[in-house]
Short mmCIF file of C-alpha atoms in Angstrom, two decimals:
data_model
loop_
_atom_site.label_atom_id
_atom_site.label_comp_id
_atom_site.label_asym_id
_atom_site.label_seq_id
_atom_site.Cartn_x
_atom_site.Cartn_y
_atom_site.Cartn_z
CA MET A 69 42.53 -20.54 -44.00
CA SER A 70 41.88 -17.69 -41.55
CA ARG A 71 43.60 -17.62 -38.18
CA TRP A 72 40.66 -17.00 -35.88
CA LYS A 73 40.83 -15.43 -32.45
CA GLY A 74 39.77 -17.59 -29.54
CA LEU A 75 36.09 -17.26 -28.66
CA PRO A 76 35.20 -15.64 -25.30
CA GLU A 77 35.29 -18.09 -22.39
CA SER A 78 31.88 -16.82 -21.24
CA LEU A 79 30.23 -17.68 -24.58
CA ASP A 80 27.45 -20.24 -24.19
CA GLN A 81 28.27 -23.64 -25.74
CA ARG A 82 25.21 -23.47 -28.03
CA VAL A 83 26.30 -20.09 -29.40
CA ARG A 84 29.87 -21.39 -29.69
CA GLN A 85 28.70 -24.31 -31.85
CA LEU A 86 26.96 -21.94 -34.26
CA VAL A 87 29.98 -19.63 -34.56
CA VAL A 88 32.36 -22.58 -35.13
CA GLN A 89 30.17 -23.86 -37.97
CA LEU A 90 29.93 -20.39 -39.55
CA ARG A 91 33.72 -20.03 -39.36
CA ARG A 92 34.23 -23.41 -41.02
CA LEU A 93 31.81 -22.56 -43.80
CA LYS A 94 33.49 -19.21 -44.43
CA ASP A 95 36.98 -20.77 -44.47
CA HIS A 96 35.88 -23.58 -46.77
CA SER A 97 34.43 -21.07 -49.25
CA GLY A 98 37.69 -19.09 -49.38
CA LEU A 99 35.79 -15.82 -49.06
CA SER A 100 37.26 -12.93 -47.08
CA LEU A 101 35.23 -10.70 -44.78
CA VAL A 102 35.37 -8.02 -47.47
CA SER A 103 33.93 -10.49 -49.99
CA LEU A 104 31.17 -11.47 -47.57
CA ALA A 105 30.28 -7.80 -47.08
CA ALA A 106 30.14 -7.34 -50.87
CA ARG A 107 27.86 -10.35 -51.40
CA THR A 108 25.54 -9.92 -48.39
CA PRO A 109 23.63 -7.00 -46.83
CA TYR A 110 26.00 -7.05 -43.82
CA SER A 111 29.20 -4.99 -43.41
CA LYS A 112 32.73 -6.30 -42.88
CA SER A 113 32.70 -5.07 -39.27
CA SER A 114 29.36 -6.86 -38.67
CA TRP A 115 30.80 -10.15 -39.95
CA GLU A 116 33.86 -9.63 -37.76
CA ARG A 117 31.60 -9.30 -34.69
CA TYR A 118 29.44 -12.29 -35.69
CA LEU A 119 32.39 -14.62 -36.37
CA ASN A 120 34.26 -13.68 -33.20
CA GLY A 121 31.32 -14.29 -30.85
CA LYS A 122 30.88 -10.61 -29.98
CA LYS A 123 27.33 -10.46 -31.31
CA LEU A 124 24.77 -13.09 -32.32
CA PRO A 125 24.30 -12.98 -36.11
CA PRO A 126 20.72 -12.37 -37.28
CA ARG A 127 18.89 -15.32 -38.82
CA ASP A 128 19.02 -13.61 -42.23
CA ALA A 129 22.82 -13.25 -41.96
CA VAL A 130 23.18 -16.99 -41.33
CA ALA A 131 20.99 -17.75 -44.35
CA ALA A 132 22.94 -15.24 -46.46
CA LEU A 133 26.27 -16.86 -45.56
CA ALA A 134 24.94 -20.31 -46.46
CA ARG A 135 23.63 -18.94 -49.77
CA VAL A 136 26.88 -17.30 -50.91
CA CYS A 137 28.83 -20.43 -49.87
CA GLY A 138 26.46 -22.67 -51.85
CA THR A 139 25.19 -24.82 -49.00
CA ASP A 140 21.80 -25.75 -47.56
CA PRO A 141 21.04 -23.39 -44.63
CA THR A 142 18.67 -25.81 -42.84
CA ARG A 143 21.16 -27.14 -40.28
CA LEU A 144 22.70 -23.72 -39.67
CA LEU A 145 19.28 -22.17 -39.08
CA ALA A 146 18.45 -24.94 -36.59
CA LEU A 147 21.69 -24.18 -34.74
CA HIS A 148 20.84 -20.46 -34.85
CA GLU A 149 17.43 -21.05 -33.27
CA VAL A 150 19.02 -22.88 -30.33
CA ALA A 151 21.82 -20.29 -30.05
CA ALA A 152 19.32 -17.41 -30.04
CA GLN A 153 17.50 -18.93 -27.06
CA ALA A 154 20.81 -19.27 -25.19
CA TRP A 155 21.88 -15.74 -26.14
CA ASP A 156 18.60 -14.22 -24.90
CA ALA A 157 18.80 -16.21 -21.67
CA ASP A 158 22.29 -14.85 -21.00
CA ARG A 159 21.28 -11.19 -21.35
CA PRO A 160 20.75 -9.72 -17.84
CA ALA A 161 17.38 -8.13 -17.28
CA PRO A 162 17.52 -4.44 -16.21
CA GLY A 163 17.23 -4.15 -12.46
CA PRO A 164 15.21 -1.59 -10.50
CA ARG A 165 16.88 1.74 -9.87
CA GLY A 166 17.41 2.80 -6.30
CA ALA A 167 14.73 5.22 -5.15
CA GLU A 168 15.86 8.60 -3.91
CA PRO A 169 15.00 9.54 -0.34
CA ALA A 170 11.60 11.18 -0.08
CA GLY A 171 11.77 14.94 -0.27
CA GLY A 172 15.06 15.06 -2.24
CA ALA A 173 18.32 16.62 -1.14
CA ALA A 174 16.70 20.00 -0.50
CA ALA A 175 14.19 18.64 2.02
CA ALA A 176 15.19 19.47 5.60
CA PRO A 177 14.06 17.31 8.54
CA GLU A 178 11.81 18.88 11.06
CA THR A 179 13.36 19.89 14.38
CA ALA A 180 12.57 17.31 17.02
CA PRO A 181 12.61 17.90 20.76
CA ALA A 182 15.44 16.34 22.67
CA ALA A 183 14.64 12.75 23.61
CA GLY A 184 14.65 11.67 27.22
CA PRO A 185 15.29 8.19 28.59
CA ALA A 186 11.63 7.26 28.44
CA ASP A 187 11.13 7.88 24.73
CA ALA A 188 14.63 7.10 23.39
CA GLY A 189 13.43 3.80 21.84
CA ALA A 190 10.60 5.54 20.00
CA VAL A 191 12.96 8.14 18.60
CA ASP A 192 15.43 5.44 17.45
CA ALA A 193 12.67 3.55 15.63
CA ALA A 194 11.34 6.68 13.94
CA GLY A 195 14.81 7.95 13.02
CA ALA A 196 16.01 4.72 11.40
CA GLY A 197 14.88 5.89 7.94
CA GLU A 198 16.95 8.21 5.76
CA GLY A 199 14.54 11.12 6.25
CA GLY A 200 13.44 10.50 9.84
CA PRO A 201 14.21 12.73 12.85
CA ARG A 202 17.63 12.36 14.40
CA PRO A 203 18.05 11.72 18.16
CA ALA A 204 19.68 14.65 19.90
CA GLY A 205 23.42 14.34 20.38
CA GLY A 206 23.95 11.36 18.00
CA PRO A 207 24.33 10.65 14.25
CA ARG A 208 21.38 9.59 12.14
CA ALA A 209 21.32 5.90 11.14
CA ARG A 210 21.91 5.46 7.37
CA THR A 211 19.60 2.64 6.31
CA GLY A 212 17.93 4.26 3.32
CA PRO A 213 16.62 2.46 0.20
CA LEU A 214 20.02 2.28 -1.55
CA VAL A 215 21.63 0.60 1.47
CA VAL A 216 18.76 -1.91 1.70
CA LEU A 217 19.00 -2.70 -2.04
CA ALA A 218 22.76 -3.24 -1.75
CA ALA A 219 22.25 -5.69 1.13
CA LEU A 220 19.57 -7.58 -0.81
CA GLY A 221 21.91 -7.74 -3.83
CA LEU A 222 24.61 -9.43 -1.74
CA VAL A 223 22.10 -12.01 -0.50
CA VAL A 224 20.97 -12.78 -4.08
CA VAL A 225 24.56 -13.14 -5.31
CA ALA A 226 25.36 -15.55 -2.48
CA ALA A 227 22.25 -17.63 -3.22
CA VAL A 228 23.07 -17.85 -6.94
CA ALA A 229 26.65 -18.87 -6.14
CA LEU A 230 25.32 -21.80 -4.11
CA LEU A 231 22.96 -22.86 -6.89
CA VAL A 232 25.60 -22.96 -9.63
CA VAL A 233 28.02 -25.21 -7.76
CA ARG A 234 28.64 -28.23 -10.02
CA PRO A 235 25.70 -30.59 -9.47
CA TRP A 236 27.53 -33.36 -11.41
CA GLN A 237 30.87 -34.01 -9.81
CA PRO A 238 33.35 -36.22 -11.70
CA ASP A 239 33.13 -39.70 -10.25
CA THR A 240 34.66 -42.87 -11.62
CA ALA A 241 32.53 -44.88 -9.18
CA GLY A 242 29.26 -43.83 -10.79
CA ARG A 243 27.97 -41.00 -8.60
CA GLY A 244 28.34 -38.54 -11.50
CA THR A 245 25.68 -40.29 -13.58
CA ALA A 246 23.33 -40.52 -10.63
CA GLY A 247 23.72 -36.79 -10.06
CA ALA A 248 22.97 -36.13 -13.72
CA GLU A 249 19.74 -38.12 -13.61
CA ALA A 250 18.69 -36.44 -10.36
CA GLY A 251 19.35 -33.04 -11.93
CA ARG A 252 17.20 -33.88 -14.92
CA ALA A 253 14.39 -35.21 -12.73
CA ALA A 254 14.34 -31.88 -10.91
CA GLY A 255 14.28 -29.98 -14.22
CA ALA A 256 17.73 -28.43 -13.58
CA VAL A 257 20.26 -27.66 -16.31
CA PRO A 258 23.65 -28.10 -14.63
CA ALA A 259 26.57 -26.00 -15.78
CA PHE A 260 29.65 -27.66 -17.25
CA THR A 261 33.04 -26.35 -16.20
CA HIS A 262 36.08 -28.30 -17.31
CA ARG A 263 39.05 -28.67 -14.99
CA VAL A 264 42.44 -29.87 -16.21
CA GLY A 265 42.85 -33.60 -15.59
CA GLU A 266 39.18 -34.09 -14.68
CA THR A 267 37.46 -37.17 -16.13
CA PHE A 268 34.00 -38.72 -15.90
CA GLY A 269 32.67 -42.26 -15.54
CA CYS A 270 30.55 -43.96 -18.20
CA HIS A 271 27.50 -46.06 -17.27
CA LEU A 272 25.42 -46.88 -20.33
CA THR A 273 21.78 -47.95 -20.37
CA ARG A 274 19.38 -48.83 -23.16
CA ALA A 275 16.56 -46.21 -23.31
CA PRO A 276 13.63 -45.89 -25.74
CA GLY A 277 15.64 -43.36 -27.74
CA GLY A 278 18.70 -45.66 -27.91
CA LEU A 279 21.89 -46.01 -25.90
CA SER A 280 22.47 -43.40 -23.22
CA ALA A 281 25.29 -42.60 -20.80
CA GLY A 282 22.97 -40.39 -18.76
CA ARG A 283 24.90 -37.18 -19.53
CA SER A 284 22.84 -35.79 -22.42
CA ARG A 285 19.81 -36.79 -24.46
CA THR A 286 20.75 -34.83 -27.56
CA THR A 287 20.61 -36.31 -31.04
CA THR A 288 21.34 -33.07 -32.91
CA ALA A 289 24.21 -31.25 -31.13
CA ILE A 290 27.13 -30.33 -33.41
CA LEU A 291 30.44 -31.17 -31.74
CA GLY A 292 33.55 -29.99 -33.56
CA SER A 293 37.14 -29.43 -32.50
CA GLY A 294 37.38 -27.64 -29.15
CA ALA A 295 33.72 -28.22 -28.20
CA THR A 296 33.10 -28.80 -24.49
CA GLY A 297 30.14 -29.81 -22.35
CA TRP A 298 27.98 -32.70 -21.23
CA ASP A 299 27.09 -33.49 -24.86
CA VAL A 300 30.80 -34.21 -25.43
CA VAL A 301 30.95 -36.45 -22.33
CA GLU A 302 27.94 -38.37 -23.70
CA ALA A 303 29.58 -38.79 -27.12
CA GLN A 304 32.89 -39.93 -25.59
CA CYS A 305 31.12 -42.56 -23.47
CA LEU A 306 29.21 -43.85 -26.50
CA LEU A 307 32.44 -43.97 -28.56
CA HIS A 308 34.02 -46.10 -25.83
CA HIS A 309 31.02 -48.43 -25.91
CA HIS A 310 31.36 -48.94 -29.68
CA GLY A 311 35.06 -49.72 -29.36
CA TYR A 312 36.51 -46.41 -30.52
CA ASP A 313 38.84 -44.94 -27.89
CA PRO A 314 38.31 -41.15 -27.63
CA GLY A 315 41.02 -40.75 -24.97
CA PRO A 316 40.09 -39.44 -21.50
CA VAL A 317 36.37 -38.85 -21.01
CA ASP A 318 36.88 -35.21 -20.08
CA GLY A 319 34.08 -33.40 -21.96
CA VAL A 320 36.47 -31.78 -24.47
CA VAL A 321 36.71 -32.60 -28.19
CA GLY A 322 40.45 -32.98 -28.79
CA GLU A 323 42.56 -34.89 -31.30
CA HIS A 324 41.89 -38.31 -29.73
CA THR A 325 38.13 -37.78 -29.77
CA GLN A 326 38.16 -36.53 -33.36
CA ARG A 327 40.16 -39.56 -34.52
CA ALA A 328 37.70 -41.88 -32.77
CA VAL A 329 34.76 -40.09 -34.42
CA LYS A 330 36.40 -40.43 -37.86
CA ARG A 331 36.92 -44.17 -37.37
CA LEU A 332 33.28 -44.57 -36.31
CA GLN A 333 32.10 -42.54 -39.31
CA ALA A 334 34.26 -44.55 -41.70
CA GLY A 335 32.82 -47.80 -40.35
CA ALA A 336 29.27 -46.47 -40.74
CA GLY A 337 29.81 -45.13 -44.27
CA LEU A 338 29.49 -41.49 -43.20
CA PRO A 339 31.69 -38.55 -44.30
CA THR A 340 34.80 -38.70 -42.11
CA ASP A 341 34.93 -35.08 -40.98
CA GLY A 342 35.43 -35.84 -37.29
CA ILE A 343 32.40 -33.73 -36.37
CA VAL A 344 29.57 -35.28 -34.36
CA GLY A 345 26.28 -34.27 -35.94
CA PRO A 346 22.77 -35.78 -36.26
CA ASP A 347 23.89 -38.69 -38.50
CA THR A 348 26.79 -39.58 -36.23
CA TRP A 349 24.54 -39.40 -33.15
CA LYS A 350 22.24 -42.00 -34.79
CA VAL A 351 25.17 -44.39 -35.07
CA LEU A 352 26.39 -43.65 -31.54
CA ARG A 353 22.98 -44.37 -29.99
CA ARG A 354 22.41 -47.70 -31.79
#
Protein backbone atom coordinates (compact mmCIF):
# COMPACT_ATOMS: atom_id res chain seq x y z
CA MET A 1 0.00 0.00 0.00
CA SER A 2 1.25 3.50 -0.82
CA ARG A 3 2.65 5.73 1.91
CA TRP A 4 0.72 8.93 1.28
CA LYS A 5 1.83 12.40 2.26
CA GLY A 6 -0.35 14.23 4.76
CA LEU A 7 -3.03 16.38 3.13
CA PRO A 8 -2.72 20.19 3.51
CA GLU A 9 -4.18 21.50 6.78
CA SER A 10 -6.06 24.18 4.84
CA LEU A 11 -7.89 21.61 2.68
CA ASP A 12 -11.67 21.77 3.13
CA GLN A 13 -13.13 18.71 4.89
CA ARG A 14 -15.42 17.94 1.93
CA VAL A 15 -12.46 17.92 -0.48
CA ARG A 16 -10.47 15.87 2.05
CA GLN A 17 -13.20 13.20 2.13
CA LEU A 18 -13.09 12.85 -1.65
CA VAL A 19 -9.29 12.57 -1.76
CA VAL A 20 -9.25 9.97 1.05
CA GLN A 21 -11.76 7.82 -0.83
CA LEU A 22 -9.79 8.12 -4.10
CA ARG A 23 -6.60 7.13 -2.27
CA ARG A 24 -8.29 4.08 -0.74
CA LEU A 25 -9.66 2.99 -4.09
CA LYS A 26 -6.27 3.36 -5.76
CA ASP A 27 -4.50 1.44 -2.97
CA HIS A 28 -7.10 -1.33 -3.00
CA SER A 29 -6.67 -1.78 -6.76
CA GLY A 30 -2.88 -2.15 -6.45
CA LEU A 31 -2.35 0.22 -9.37
CA SER A 32 0.59 2.61 -9.38
CA LEU A 33 0.39 6.21 -10.59
CA VAL A 34 2.16 5.11 -13.76
CA SER A 35 -0.50 2.43 -14.31
CA LEU A 36 -3.28 4.97 -13.74
CA ALA A 37 -1.69 7.28 -16.30
CA ALA A 38 -1.52 4.41 -18.80
CA ARG A 39 -5.18 3.43 -18.31
CA THR A 40 -6.73 6.91 -18.10
CA PRO A 41 -6.42 10.15 -20.11
CA TYR A 42 -4.59 11.80 -17.17
CA SER A 43 -0.81 11.93 -16.63
CA LYS A 44 1.15 10.58 -13.67
CA SER A 45 1.88 14.12 -12.46
CA SER A 46 -1.84 14.99 -12.69
CA TRP A 47 -2.76 11.98 -10.52
CA GLU A 48 -0.04 12.97 -8.06
CA ARG A 49 -1.61 16.44 -7.72
CA TYR A 50 -5.15 15.04 -7.45
CA LEU A 51 -4.29 12.44 -4.79
CA ASN A 52 -2.24 14.83 -2.67
CA GLY A 53 -4.93 17.53 -2.47
CA LYS A 54 -2.99 20.02 -4.60
CA LYS A 55 -5.68 20.21 -7.27
CA LEU A 56 -9.32 19.11 -7.44
CA PRO A 57 -9.61 16.18 -9.88
CA PRO A 58 -12.04 16.71 -12.77
CA ARG A 59 -15.31 14.78 -12.66
CA ASP A 60 -14.14 12.66 -15.61
CA ALA A 61 -10.94 11.73 -13.74
CA VAL A 62 -12.98 10.47 -10.78
CA ALA A 63 -15.16 8.41 -13.10
CA ALA A 64 -12.07 7.07 -14.90
CA LEU A 65 -10.46 5.95 -11.63
CA ALA A 66 -13.65 4.15 -10.58
CA ARG A 67 -13.83 2.46 -14.00
CA VAL A 68 -10.26 1.12 -14.02
CA CYS A 69 -10.67 -0.06 -10.41
CA GLY A 70 -13.92 -1.88 -11.29
CA THR A 71 -16.25 -0.02 -8.94
CA ASP A 72 -19.49 1.95 -9.27
CA PRO A 73 -18.62 5.67 -9.56
CA THR A 74 -21.99 6.91 -8.20
CA ARG A 75 -20.86 7.59 -4.63
CA LEU A 76 -17.53 9.06 -5.71
CA LEU A 77 -19.25 11.42 -8.15
CA ALA A 78 -21.62 12.55 -5.39
CA LEU A 79 -18.61 13.29 -3.18
CA HIS A 80 -16.97 15.13 -6.10
CA GLU A 81 -20.01 17.36 -6.58
CA VAL A 82 -19.90 18.45 -2.93
CA ALA A 83 -16.10 18.84 -3.01
CA ALA A 84 -16.28 20.98 -6.17
CA GLN A 85 -18.64 23.42 -4.45
CA ALA A 86 -16.27 23.67 -1.48
CA TRP A 87 -13.23 24.06 -3.75
CA ASP A 88 -14.87 26.89 -5.73
CA ALA A 89 -15.95 28.63 -2.53
CA ASP A 90 -12.37 28.58 -1.24
CA ARG A 91 -10.89 30.25 -4.33
CA PRO A 92 -10.39 33.98 -3.60
CA ALA A 93 -12.05 36.31 -6.05
CA PRO A 94 -9.65 38.77 -7.77
CA GLY A 95 -9.70 42.11 -6.02
CA PRO A 96 -9.69 45.55 -7.63
CA ARG A 97 -6.33 46.96 -8.57
CA GLY A 98 -5.26 50.20 -6.99
CA ALA A 99 -5.85 53.15 -9.30
CA GLU A 100 -2.87 55.27 -10.22
CA PRO A 101 -2.97 58.94 -9.28
CA ALA A 102 -4.61 61.06 -11.94
CA GLY A 103 -2.16 62.49 -14.41
CA GLY A 104 0.50 59.77 -13.89
CA ALA A 105 4.02 60.24 -12.61
CA ALA A 106 4.86 62.82 -15.28
CA ALA A 107 2.04 65.17 -14.28
CA ALA A 108 3.34 68.16 -12.30
CA PRO A 109 1.10 70.04 -9.84
CA GLU A 110 0.31 73.60 -10.61
CA THR A 111 2.15 76.25 -8.61
CA ALA A 112 -0.08 77.58 -5.86
CA PRO A 113 0.32 80.92 -4.13
CA ALA A 114 1.57 80.85 -0.59
CA ALA A 115 -1.28 80.32 1.85
CA GLY A 116 -1.95 82.83 4.58
CA PRO A 117 -3.61 82.22 7.94
CA ALA A 118 -7.06 82.95 6.58
CA ASP A 119 -7.06 80.32 3.84
CA ALA A 120 -4.80 77.66 5.40
CA GLY A 121 -7.79 75.34 6.06
CA ALA A 122 -8.92 75.56 2.44
CA VAL A 123 -5.45 74.72 1.18
CA ASP A 124 -5.19 71.74 3.56
CA ALA A 125 -8.53 70.35 2.35
CA ALA A 126 -7.63 70.79 -1.31
CA GLY A 127 -4.11 69.38 -0.86
CA ALA A 128 -5.18 66.20 0.95
CA GLY A 129 -5.33 64.24 -2.33
CA GLU A 130 -2.27 62.74 -3.99
CA GLY A 131 -2.35 65.26 -6.85
CA GLY A 132 -3.61 68.33 -5.00
CA PRO A 133 -1.62 71.55 -4.37
CA ARG A 134 0.83 71.48 -1.50
CA PRO A 135 0.76 74.17 1.23
CA ALA A 136 3.85 76.34 1.14
CA GLY A 137 6.60 75.31 3.53
CA GLY A 138 5.16 71.83 4.41
CA PRO A 139 5.02 68.29 2.96
CA ARG A 140 2.05 67.09 0.96
CA ALA A 141 -0.28 64.66 2.77
CA ARG A 142 -0.09 61.14 1.25
CA THR A 143 -3.65 59.82 1.30
CA GLY A 144 -3.95 58.63 -2.29
CA PRO A 145 -6.10 55.71 -3.54
CA LEU A 146 -3.53 53.01 -2.65
CA VAL A 147 -3.32 54.21 0.96
CA VAL A 148 -7.13 54.29 1.24
CA LEU A 149 -7.42 50.77 -0.22
CA ALA A 150 -4.81 49.47 2.23
CA ALA A 151 -6.73 50.95 5.17
CA LEU A 152 -10.01 49.44 3.94
CA GLY A 153 -8.27 46.05 3.55
CA LEU A 154 -7.20 46.12 7.21
CA VAL A 155 -10.77 46.88 8.29
CA VAL A 156 -12.13 43.96 6.20
CA VAL A 157 -9.54 41.54 7.60
CA ALA A 158 -10.42 42.55 11.16
CA ALA A 159 -14.14 42.09 10.50
CA VAL A 160 -13.63 38.64 8.98
CA ALA A 161 -11.46 37.61 11.93
CA LEU A 162 -14.32 38.47 14.29
CA LEU A 163 -16.83 36.51 12.21
CA VAL A 164 -14.81 33.29 12.09
CA VAL A 165 -14.31 33.00 15.85
CA ARG A 166 -15.69 29.59 16.86
CA PRO A 167 -19.47 30.03 17.19
CA TRP A 168 -19.76 26.57 18.85
CA GLN A 169 -17.53 26.46 21.88
CA PRO A 170 -16.96 23.06 23.54
CA ASP A 171 -19.30 22.81 26.49
CA THR A 172 -20.06 19.75 28.57
CA ALA A 173 -22.98 21.63 30.15
CA GLY A 174 -24.89 21.89 26.88
CA ARG A 175 -24.15 25.39 25.61
CA GLY A 176 -22.33 23.94 22.57
CA THR A 177 -25.50 22.37 21.18
CA ALA A 178 -27.49 25.53 21.78
CA GLY A 179 -24.87 27.50 19.87
CA ALA A 180 -25.04 25.02 17.01
CA GLU A 181 -28.82 25.35 16.70
CA ALA A 182 -28.59 29.15 16.88
CA GLY A 183 -25.97 29.12 14.13
CA ARG A 184 -28.17 27.02 11.90
CA ALA A 185 -31.20 29.22 12.54
CA ALA A 186 -29.18 32.21 11.38
CA GLY A 187 -28.04 30.32 8.26
CA ALA A 188 -24.37 30.34 9.38
CA VAL A 189 -21.91 27.54 8.66
CA PRO A 190 -19.52 27.56 11.63
CA ALA A 191 -15.94 26.52 11.13
CA PHE A 192 -14.55 23.50 12.96
CA THR A 193 -11.07 23.78 14.44
CA HIS A 194 -9.90 20.94 16.66
CA ARG A 195 -7.81 21.68 19.73
CA VAL A 196 -5.89 18.96 21.56
CA GLY A 197 -7.88 17.69 24.55
CA GLU A 198 -11.06 19.50 23.49
CA THR A 199 -14.32 17.54 23.79
CA PHE A 200 -18.00 18.25 23.14
CA GLY A 201 -21.24 17.46 24.96
CA CYS A 202 -23.95 15.24 23.49
CA HIS A 203 -27.64 16.15 23.80
CA LEU A 204 -29.79 13.97 21.55
CA THR A 205 -33.30 14.73 20.35
CA ARG A 206 -35.73 12.86 18.12
CA ALA A 207 -36.32 14.87 14.89
CA PRO A 208 -38.41 14.01 11.82
CA GLY A 209 -35.26 12.76 10.09
CA GLY A 210 -34.29 10.55 13.05
CA LEU A 211 -32.01 10.96 16.05
CA SER A 212 -29.93 14.13 16.15
CA ALA A 213 -27.24 15.51 18.44
CA GLY A 214 -27.68 18.97 16.95
CA ARG A 215 -24.17 19.07 15.43
CA SER A 216 -24.92 18.01 11.85
CA ARG A 217 -27.93 16.93 9.80
CA THR A 218 -25.97 14.89 7.27
CA THR A 219 -26.99 11.40 6.21
CA THR A 220 -24.40 11.03 3.44
CA ALA A 221 -21.02 12.31 4.73
CA ILE A 222 -18.17 9.81 4.36
CA LEU A 223 -16.09 9.68 7.54
CA GLY A 224 -12.92 7.61 7.36
CA SER A 225 -9.76 7.49 9.43
CA GLY A 226 -8.46 10.97 10.27
CA ALA A 227 -11.69 12.77 9.29
CA THR A 228 -12.54 15.81 11.43
CA GLY A 229 -15.49 18.16 11.77
CA TRP A 230 -18.98 18.57 13.15
CA ASP A 231 -20.17 15.51 11.18
CA VAL A 232 -17.70 13.45 13.23
CA VAL A 233 -18.98 14.98 16.50
CA GLU A 234 -22.52 14.04 15.43
CA ALA A 235 -21.50 10.45 14.63
CA GLN A 236 -19.61 10.07 17.94
CA CYS A 237 -22.63 11.29 19.92
CA LEU A 238 -24.93 8.87 18.08
CA LEU A 239 -22.47 6.00 18.67
CA HIS A 240 -22.55 6.78 22.39
CA HIS A 241 -26.35 6.72 22.32
CA HIS A 242 -26.40 3.26 20.71
CA GLY A 243 -23.99 1.90 23.30
CA TYR A 244 -20.78 1.88 21.25
CA ASP A 245 -18.05 3.90 22.97
CA PRO A 246 -16.11 5.97 20.38
CA GLY A 247 -13.75 7.41 23.00
CA PRO A 248 -13.66 11.19 23.61
CA VAL A 249 -16.22 13.14 21.58
CA ASP A 250 -13.56 15.33 20.00
CA GLY A 251 -14.63 15.54 16.34
CA VAL A 252 -11.75 13.35 15.11
CA VAL A 253 -12.06 9.82 13.68
CA GLY A 254 -9.36 7.86 15.52
CA GLU A 255 -8.90 4.20 16.44
CA HIS A 256 -11.55 4.24 19.20
CA THR A 257 -14.16 5.74 16.90
CA GLN A 258 -13.36 3.31 14.09
CA ARG A 259 -13.68 0.32 16.44
CA ALA A 260 -17.04 1.60 17.66
CA VAL A 261 -18.23 2.04 14.06
CA LYS A 262 -17.15 -1.53 13.20
CA ARG A 263 -19.06 -2.95 16.17
CA LEU A 264 -22.17 -0.98 15.15
CA GLN A 265 -21.83 -2.17 11.54
CA ALA A 266 -21.39 -5.78 12.62
CA GLY A 267 -24.53 -5.59 14.75
CA ALA A 268 -26.49 -4.10 11.84
CA GLY A 269 -25.24 -6.62 9.27
CA LEU A 270 -23.22 -4.02 7.35
CA PRO A 271 -19.67 -4.41 5.95
CA THR A 272 -17.34 -3.74 8.87
CA ASP A 273 -14.98 -1.26 7.22
CA GLY A 274 -15.07 1.30 10.04
CA ILE A 275 -16.14 4.04 7.62
CA VAL A 276 -19.32 6.01 8.30
CA GLY A 277 -21.27 6.27 5.06
CA PRO A 278 -24.96 6.56 4.06
CA ASP A 279 -25.89 3.04 5.27
CA THR A 280 -24.16 3.53 8.61
CA TRP A 281 -25.82 6.94 9.06
CA LYS A 282 -29.24 5.24 8.65
CA VAL A 283 -28.42 2.94 11.56
CA LEU A 284 -27.01 5.77 13.67
CA ARG A 285 -30.13 7.91 13.25
CA ARG A 286 -32.65 5.16 14.12
